[in-house]
Short mmCIF file of C-alpha atoms and ligand atoms in Angstrom, two decimals:
data_model
loop_
_atom_site.label_atom_id
_atom_site.label_comp_id
_atom_site.label_asym_id
_atom_site.label_seq_id
_atom_site.Cartn_x
_atom_site.Cartn_y
_atom_site.Cartn_z
CA UNK A 1 21.09 -53.87 32.93
CA UNK A 2 22.73 -50.79 34.29
CA UNK A 3 26.37 -50.51 35.35
CA UNK A 4 25.17 -49.28 38.83
CA UNK A 5 23.27 -52.48 39.31
CA UNK A 6 26.48 -54.36 39.49
CA UNK A 7 27.52 -55.96 42.66
CA UNK A 8 30.80 -54.12 43.20
CA UNK A 9 31.77 -56.01 46.31
CA UNK A 10 31.64 -59.20 44.53
CA UNK A 11 33.53 -57.64 41.64
CA UNK A 12 36.31 -56.55 43.90
CA UNK A 13 36.56 -60.13 45.25
CA UNK A 14 36.77 -61.52 41.73
CA UNK A 15 39.42 -59.05 40.63
CA UNK A 16 42.20 -61.56 40.95
CA UNK A 17 40.17 -64.52 39.78
CA UNK A 18 38.59 -63.47 36.49
CA UNK A 19 40.42 -63.90 33.15
CA UNK A 20 43.39 -61.57 33.02
CA UNK A 21 42.38 -60.06 29.72
CA UNK A 22 39.26 -58.56 31.22
CA UNK A 23 39.54 -54.81 31.85
CA UNK A 24 37.50 -53.05 34.59
CA UNK A 25 34.24 -52.59 32.69
CA UNK A 26 34.32 -55.99 31.09
CA UNK A 27 35.02 -57.63 34.42
CA UNK A 28 32.08 -55.90 35.92
CA UNK A 29 29.87 -57.15 33.15
CA UNK A 30 31.36 -60.75 33.66
CA UNK A 31 30.32 -60.56 37.34
CA UNK A 32 26.80 -59.26 36.40
CA UNK A 33 26.25 -62.23 34.01
CA UNK A 34 27.08 -64.75 36.62
CA UNK A 35 24.08 -66.79 37.66
CA UNK A 36 23.13 -66.24 41.37
CA UNK A 37 21.21 -69.33 42.20
CA UNK A 38 21.10 -73.05 41.05
CA UNK A 39 17.91 -72.34 39.25
CA UNK A 40 19.70 -69.73 37.04
CA UNK A 41 22.45 -72.08 36.05
CA UNK A 42 22.09 -73.37 32.51
CA UNK A 43 23.18 -76.97 31.59
CA UNK A 44 25.32 -79.23 33.92
CA UNK A 45 22.00 -80.89 34.87
CA UNK A 46 23.45 -83.79 36.86
CA UNK A 47 25.84 -81.60 38.78
CA UNK A 48 22.93 -79.21 39.59
CA UNK A 49 20.79 -81.93 40.76
CA UNK A 50 23.45 -83.57 42.90
CA UNK A 51 24.63 -80.34 44.43
CA UNK A 52 21.12 -79.23 44.93
CA UNK A 53 20.46 -82.43 46.95
CA UNK A 54 23.68 -81.94 49.01
CA UNK A 55 22.66 -78.36 49.92
CA UNK A 56 19.03 -79.12 50.70
CA UNK A 57 19.93 -82.02 53.00
CA UNK A 58 22.45 -79.67 54.81
CA UNK A 59 19.80 -77.10 55.17
CA UNK A 60 17.28 -79.46 56.72
CA UNK A 61 19.86 -80.75 59.11
CA UNK A 62 20.89 -77.18 59.87
CA UNK A 63 24.59 -78.10 59.34
CA UNK A 64 27.27 -76.92 56.93
CA UNK A 65 27.20 -79.00 53.80
CA UNK A 66 30.06 -81.44 53.03
CA UNK A 67 33.20 -80.12 51.35
CA UNK A 68 32.87 -79.76 47.61
CA UNK A 69 35.41 -80.06 44.92
CA UNK A 70 34.67 -78.44 41.48
CA UNK A 71 36.92 -79.50 38.62
CA UNK A 72 37.05 -78.79 34.94
CA UNK A 73 38.47 -76.50 32.26
CA UNK A 74 38.46 -72.78 32.62
CA UNK A 75 35.33 -70.78 32.17
CA UNK A 76 32.79 -73.66 32.77
CA UNK A 77 31.33 -72.22 35.97
CA UNK A 78 33.45 -73.38 38.94
CA UNK A 79 33.63 -69.89 40.59
CA UNK A 80 30.01 -69.39 39.79
CA UNK A 81 29.00 -72.60 41.57
CA UNK A 82 31.12 -71.76 44.58
CA UNK A 83 29.33 -68.41 44.88
CA UNK A 84 25.99 -70.07 44.51
CA UNK A 85 26.75 -72.59 47.24
CA UNK A 86 27.33 -69.68 49.68
CA UNK A 87 24.24 -67.82 48.38
CA UNK A 88 21.96 -70.96 48.64
CA UNK A 89 23.23 -71.57 52.19
CA UNK A 90 22.71 -67.86 52.95
CA UNK A 91 26.29 -67.67 54.33
CA UNK A 92 29.18 -65.44 53.48
CA UNK A 93 31.83 -66.61 50.96
CA UNK A 94 35.46 -66.36 51.96
CA UNK A 95 37.56 -66.24 49.04
CA UNK A 96 41.21 -67.25 48.41
CA UNK A 97 43.37 -69.19 46.14
CA UNK A 98 46.06 -71.91 46.20
CA UNK A 99 49.00 -69.63 45.13
CA UNK A 100 47.88 -66.94 47.78
CA UNK A 101 48.48 -69.48 50.59
CA UNK A 102 52.29 -69.90 50.60
CA UNK A 103 52.67 -70.69 54.25
CA UNK A 104 50.57 -72.86 56.53
CA UNK A 105 50.31 -69.69 58.78
CA UNK A 106 48.27 -67.93 55.97
CA UNK A 107 45.83 -70.79 56.08
CA UNK A 108 45.67 -70.83 59.85
CA UNK A 109 44.83 -67.03 59.83
CA UNK A 110 42.05 -67.55 57.30
CA UNK A 111 40.62 -70.59 59.12
CA UNK A 112 40.65 -68.98 62.61
CA UNK A 113 38.69 -66.02 61.36
CA UNK A 114 35.80 -68.19 60.04
CA UNK A 115 32.34 -68.46 61.51
CA UNK A 116 30.12 -71.41 62.01
CA UNK A 117 28.73 -72.48 58.54
CA UNK A 118 31.00 -70.13 56.43
CA UNK A 119 31.96 -71.32 52.98
CA UNK A 120 35.72 -71.10 52.14
CA UNK A 121 36.39 -71.04 48.46
CA UNK A 122 40.01 -71.97 47.50
CA UNK A 123 40.50 -71.37 43.83
CA UNK A 124 43.34 -73.22 42.08
CA UNK A 125 43.45 -75.53 45.06
CA UNK A 126 46.07 -77.62 43.21
CA UNK A 127 48.60 -74.91 43.58
CA UNK A 128 48.66 -74.80 47.35
CA UNK A 129 51.98 -75.39 49.19
CA UNK A 130 52.60 -78.73 50.86
CA UNK A 131 52.53 -77.58 54.47
CA UNK A 132 49.27 -75.62 53.92
CA UNK A 133 47.79 -78.70 52.26
CA UNK A 134 48.48 -80.85 55.23
CA UNK A 135 47.03 -78.30 57.51
CA UNK A 136 43.97 -78.25 55.35
CA UNK A 137 43.49 -82.04 55.65
CA UNK A 138 43.16 -81.72 59.29
CA UNK A 139 40.94 -78.78 59.27
CA UNK A 140 38.58 -80.52 56.74
CA UNK A 141 38.37 -83.68 58.71
CA UNK A 142 38.54 -82.55 62.37
CA UNK A 143 37.70 -78.96 62.25
CA UNK A 144 40.93 -78.28 64.08
CA UNK A 145 44.54 -77.28 63.08
CA UNK A 146 47.91 -77.46 64.97
CA UNK A 147 49.58 -74.12 64.90
CA UNK A 148 53.22 -74.59 65.43
CA UNK A 149 54.87 -71.95 67.53
CA UNK A 150 58.67 -71.66 67.52
CA UNK A 151 61.28 -73.61 65.70
CA UNK A 152 63.49 -76.72 66.25
CA UNK A 153 63.27 -78.86 69.44
CA UNK A 154 61.51 -75.98 71.36
CA UNK A 155 58.62 -75.84 68.85
CA UNK A 156 55.19 -76.50 70.28
CA UNK A 157 51.87 -77.31 68.55
CA UNK A 158 48.90 -75.36 69.80
CA UNK A 159 45.67 -76.93 68.70
CA UNK A 160 43.19 -74.45 67.41
CA UNK A 161 39.40 -75.33 67.02
CA UNK A 162 37.75 -74.20 63.83
CA UNK A 163 33.93 -73.82 63.65
CA UNK A 164 32.38 -76.27 61.13
CA UNK A 165 32.79 -74.79 57.65
CA UNK A 166 32.37 -75.86 54.06
CA UNK A 167 35.47 -75.95 51.91
CA UNK A 168 34.77 -75.51 48.20
CA UNK A 169 37.82 -76.20 46.11
CA UNK A 170 38.14 -75.41 42.45
CA UNK A 171 40.73 -76.83 40.11
CA UNK A 172 41.44 -77.12 36.41
CA UNK A 173 43.68 -79.94 37.19
CA UNK A 174 42.02 -82.46 39.40
CA UNK A 175 44.70 -84.93 38.45
CA UNK A 176 47.32 -82.89 40.25
CA UNK A 177 45.56 -83.06 43.55
CA UNK A 178 47.13 -85.41 46.13
CA UNK A 179 44.93 -88.39 46.92
CA UNK A 180 44.44 -87.55 50.65
CA UNK A 181 43.04 -84.10 49.78
CA UNK A 182 40.77 -85.38 47.03
CA UNK A 183 39.43 -88.01 49.35
CA UNK A 184 38.43 -85.49 51.92
CA UNK A 185 35.79 -83.87 49.70
CA UNK A 186 32.34 -85.38 50.34
CA UNK A 187 31.10 -84.35 46.78
CA UNK A 188 33.15 -83.83 43.68
CA UNK A 189 31.60 -82.22 40.63
CA UNK A 190 33.35 -82.50 37.17
CA UNK A 191 32.10 -79.79 34.91
CA UNK A 192 31.74 -80.76 31.33
CA UNK A 193 31.96 -78.60 28.23
CA UNK A 194 28.53 -77.30 27.24
CA UNK A 195 26.26 -78.41 24.34
CA UNK A 196 25.51 -75.84 21.73
CA UNK A 197 21.90 -75.60 22.67
CA UNK A 198 22.94 -74.80 26.31
CA UNK A 199 25.32 -72.17 25.13
CA UNK A 200 22.55 -70.82 23.00
CA UNK A 201 20.43 -70.40 26.09
CA UNK A 202 23.32 -68.70 27.88
CA UNK A 203 23.79 -66.27 25.01
CA UNK A 204 19.96 -65.46 25.02
CA UNK A 205 20.11 -64.96 29.01
CA UNK A 206 23.16 -62.66 28.67
CA UNK A 207 21.83 -60.77 25.78
CA UNK A 208 18.69 -60.10 27.95
CA UNK A 209 20.76 -58.90 30.79
CA UNK A 210 22.91 -56.66 28.57
CA UNK A 211 19.88 -55.37 26.61
CA UNK A 212 21.19 -56.69 23.30
CA UNK A 213 18.66 -57.51 20.53
CA UNK A 214 19.46 -60.88 19.18
CA UNK A 215 17.96 -63.10 16.44
CA UNK A 216 17.90 -66.97 16.67
CA UNK A 217 20.62 -67.34 14.02
CA UNK A 218 22.78 -64.67 15.57
CA UNK A 219 22.60 -66.46 18.86
CA UNK A 220 23.26 -69.84 17.29
CA UNK A 221 26.24 -68.56 15.45
CA UNK A 222 27.83 -67.35 18.69
CA UNK A 223 26.95 -70.42 20.60
CA UNK A 224 28.47 -72.84 18.00
CA UNK A 225 31.77 -70.89 18.09
CA UNK A 226 32.15 -70.75 21.92
CA UNK A 227 34.27 -73.92 22.40
CA UNK A 228 31.63 -75.34 24.67
CA UNK A 229 32.48 -72.60 27.24
CA UNK A 230 30.03 -70.14 28.80
CA UNK A 231 32.77 -67.53 29.50
CA UNK A 232 33.73 -67.54 25.80
CA UNK A 233 30.07 -67.29 24.80
CA UNK A 234 29.72 -64.16 26.91
CA UNK A 235 32.92 -62.71 25.69
CA UNK A 236 31.95 -63.40 21.92
CA UNK A 237 28.61 -61.83 22.58
CA UNK A 238 30.16 -58.60 23.84
CA UNK A 239 32.49 -58.48 20.85
CA UNK A 240 29.62 -59.13 18.48
CA UNK A 241 27.51 -56.51 20.38
CA UNK A 242 30.33 -53.89 19.76
CA UNK A 243 30.33 -54.73 16.08
CA UNK A 244 26.57 -54.51 15.89
CA UNK A 245 26.43 -51.18 17.51
CA UNK A 246 29.35 -49.66 15.49
CA UNK A 247 29.00 -51.15 12.10
CA UNK A 248 25.35 -52.16 11.97
CA UNK A 249 21.99 -51.17 13.38
CA UNK A 250 22.70 -52.80 16.86
CA UNK A 251 20.82 -55.96 16.11
CA UNK A 252 22.79 -59.25 16.39
CA UNK A 253 21.73 -61.42 13.40
CA UNK A 254 23.68 -64.11 11.51
CA UNK A 255 25.50 -61.66 9.21
CA UNK A 256 26.62 -59.40 11.94
CA UNK A 257 27.70 -62.36 14.17
CA UNK A 258 29.67 -63.91 11.28
CA UNK A 259 31.40 -60.73 10.16
CA UNK A 260 32.23 -59.77 13.87
CA UNK A 261 33.71 -63.32 14.65
CA UNK A 262 35.71 -63.21 11.46
CA UNK A 263 37.21 -59.93 12.49
CA UNK A 264 38.08 -61.25 15.90
CA UNK A 265 39.63 -64.37 14.28
CA UNK A 266 37.27 -66.89 15.70
CA UNK A 267 36.73 -69.59 13.03
CA UNK A 268 33.47 -71.58 12.31
CA UNK A 269 34.41 -74.31 14.71
CA UNK A 270 35.37 -71.82 17.46
CA UNK A 271 39.10 -72.19 17.17
CA UNK A 272 40.82 -68.97 18.10
CA UNK A 273 44.22 -67.77 17.26
CA UNK A 274 45.94 -69.84 19.96
CA UNK A 275 44.23 -73.08 19.05
CA UNK A 276 45.17 -72.47 15.33
CA UNK A 277 48.72 -71.46 16.26
CA UNK A 278 49.11 -74.78 18.29
CA UNK A 279 47.91 -76.81 15.29
CA UNK A 280 49.84 -74.83 12.85
CA UNK A 281 53.19 -75.21 14.66
CA UNK A 282 52.40 -78.87 15.27
CA UNK A 283 51.73 -79.68 11.55
CA UNK A 284 53.97 -77.23 9.72
CA UNK A 285 56.95 -77.09 11.99
CA UNK A 286 56.94 -80.61 13.62
CA UNK A 287 55.46 -82.64 10.87
CA UNK A 288 52.44 -83.43 12.96
CA UNK A 289 54.41 -84.50 16.15
CA UNK A 290 54.83 -86.08 18.58
CA UNK A 291 55.99 -83.00 20.38
CA UNK A 292 56.28 -82.33 24.06
CA UNK A 293 53.88 -79.80 25.48
CA UNK A 294 56.64 -77.47 26.79
CA UNK A 295 58.21 -77.32 23.25
CA UNK A 296 54.90 -76.69 21.79
CA UNK A 297 54.28 -73.82 24.36
CA UNK A 298 57.60 -72.21 23.57
CA UNK A 299 56.99 -72.47 19.77
CA UNK A 300 53.62 -70.63 20.10
CA UNK A 301 55.03 -68.08 22.52
CA UNK A 302 52.64 -69.08 25.33
CA UNK A 303 52.87 -70.44 28.91
CA UNK A 304 52.87 -74.08 29.26
CA UNK A 305 49.76 -73.95 31.52
CA UNK A 306 47.80 -71.87 28.95
CA UNK A 307 48.46 -74.40 26.17
CA UNK A 308 47.76 -77.40 28.51
CA UNK A 309 44.64 -75.98 30.27
CA UNK A 310 43.03 -73.68 27.67
CA UNK A 311 43.92 -74.88 24.13
CA UNK A 312 44.51 -78.57 24.66
CA UNK A 313 41.34 -79.79 26.24
CA UNK A 314 39.21 -78.29 23.56
CA UNK A 315 41.53 -79.61 20.76
CA UNK A 316 41.49 -83.10 22.12
CA UNK A 317 37.79 -83.09 22.66
CA UNK A 318 37.22 -82.02 19.03
CA UNK A 319 39.62 -84.70 17.66
CA UNK A 320 42.31 -82.32 16.37
CA UNK A 321 44.99 -83.33 18.78
CA UNK A 322 45.91 -86.62 20.54
CA UNK A 323 48.03 -87.16 23.66
CA UNK A 324 50.45 -89.99 23.26
CA UNK A 325 53.14 -91.21 25.72
CA UNK A 326 55.80 -89.54 23.38
CA UNK A 327 53.95 -86.21 23.13
CA UNK A 328 51.14 -84.42 21.31
CA UNK A 329 50.24 -85.39 17.75
CA UNK A 330 48.07 -83.78 15.20
CA UNK A 331 45.13 -85.87 13.77
CA UNK A 332 44.17 -85.95 10.15
CA UNK A 333 41.31 -83.57 11.09
CA UNK A 334 43.77 -81.05 12.27
CA UNK A 335 45.75 -81.15 8.98
CA UNK A 336 42.52 -80.75 6.98
CA UNK A 337 41.26 -78.00 9.15
CA UNK A 338 44.37 -75.97 8.34
CA UNK A 339 43.80 -76.86 4.58
CA UNK A 340 46.67 -79.22 4.44
CA UNK A 341 46.88 -82.81 3.23
CA UNK A 342 47.47 -85.30 6.15
CA UNK A 343 50.59 -87.44 5.73
CA UNK A 344 50.30 -91.21 5.43
CA UNK A 345 51.60 -91.72 8.92
CA UNK A 346 48.89 -89.59 10.37
CA UNK A 347 46.10 -91.46 8.49
CA UNK A 348 47.57 -94.74 9.69
CA UNK A 349 47.71 -93.49 13.26
CA UNK A 350 44.11 -92.24 13.19
CA UNK A 351 43.00 -95.65 11.81
CA UNK A 352 44.78 -97.45 14.53
CA UNK A 353 43.24 -95.12 17.19
CA UNK A 354 39.87 -95.86 15.83
CA UNK A 355 40.45 -99.56 15.98
CA UNK A 356 41.83 -99.26 19.46
CA UNK A 357 38.67 -97.45 20.59
CA UNK A 358 36.50 -100.27 19.21
N1 ATP B 1 26.07 -72.80 33.74
C1 ATP B 1 26.19 -71.60 33.56
N2 ATP B 1 25.14 -70.85 33.11
C2 ATP B 1 25.14 -69.51 32.76
N3 ATP B 1 26.31 -68.83 32.77
C3 ATP B 1 27.54 -69.52 33.11
C4 ATP B 1 27.44 -70.86 33.54
N4 ATP B 1 28.76 -71.25 33.86
C5 ATP B 1 29.42 -70.14 33.71
N5 ATP B 1 28.71 -69.13 33.29
C6 ATP B 1 29.24 -67.73 32.89
O1 ATP B 1 30.60 -67.94 32.56
C7 ATP B 1 31.53 -67.11 33.30
C8 ATP B 1 32.62 -67.85 33.71
O2 ATP B 1 32.34 -68.74 34.72
P1 ATP B 1 33.30 -69.00 36.01
O3 ATP B 1 34.03 -67.81 36.30
O4 ATP B 1 32.37 -69.58 37.06
O5 ATP B 1 34.23 -70.13 35.38
P2 ATP B 1 35.44 -70.91 36.15
O6 ATP B 1 35.12 -72.40 35.88
O7 ATP B 1 35.58 -70.42 37.62
O8 ATP B 1 36.73 -70.56 35.37
P3 ATP B 1 38.30 -70.46 35.78
O9 ATP B 1 38.81 -71.86 35.77
O10 ATP B 1 38.96 -69.72 34.78
O11 ATP B 1 38.29 -69.81 37.07
C9 ATP B 1 30.60 -66.49 34.41
O12 ATP B 1 30.86 -65.15 34.55
C10 ATP B 1 29.18 -66.85 34.02
O13 ATP B 1 28.55 -65.65 33.66
MG1 MG B 2 36.98 -69.36 38.53
#
């Protein structure tokens, strides 16, 4: 792949949406690795099949597909799927995000500029303002909005027709969406973390696009440390590639991958600095918890959202952290992963949790 092959227009649109730590060049690479069609998407078999059907049916009817909600942790492919929906329907994608729509008027302006069949992608849809949200309900259902002109008793509502469009909403926090908004999506896809063999395919695919020579073991090493997340798999591949080019002969084999990932502080289970910091603070400073998420975030010097949306889902899924009504607690596995002996109370709690699950 050459840098000039990159779709710079798409890259511009994505500027505000991609991970903040990505610098220009890296961001461009990120965009270039994005699958363009449903066929190119790795994993998420069920979502792919369901979405494929929704799109095919819409195509046959010659109508805009139903509104689609994509939910799941960061980096699993929500933005990718939104772009694919527009691509598969051969329509332009209009891009905005919840925090960008502060007034209902902002949304009215976007909606009035849409053409028949356009796809409107609203990223972080759970962060939209209340009045905008209410305007969106109406637009989704009736393809019409009321624009309020003036203030107080003299205010008048002017109805505005909107051509049929498809709303694609993305959220890392489906639970925060108000019921009426959630109910207006005809199809909801919840993206799950990826299996190691799927990440392995993603690493192979990306290595091919980036012209990186990779052995099976090298790829497996990266895949197994990617926290079930394609974005992380791609990022680790880039770091390992740097290492391979500077400190080895350019080939990514097991030794190179292990040495590089050790350098970047990604451990054998894929825990990064933040994950380990969370567990470390939880065990060493708070005796294993329970601790509220805000306290935990302050203690590791991170935003609450980052801890809650990035570190926590992975730690919970891997059985290191449990959510209880009184706060977050470390499991025995977390203590052991840090090389510590779990206290009696933790062992008792884990046993109880197991019984409860049964
Ligand atoms: N199913 C997949 N197959 C191959 N690559 C994927 C897949 N899903 C995601 N990726 C890769 O991972 C990167 C991140 O995906 P994407 O930006 O779509 O995540 P996201 O869910 O929108 O994350 P965020 O919540 O942070 O916005 C993409 O650049 C893409 O290259
Ligand atoms: Mg995204």
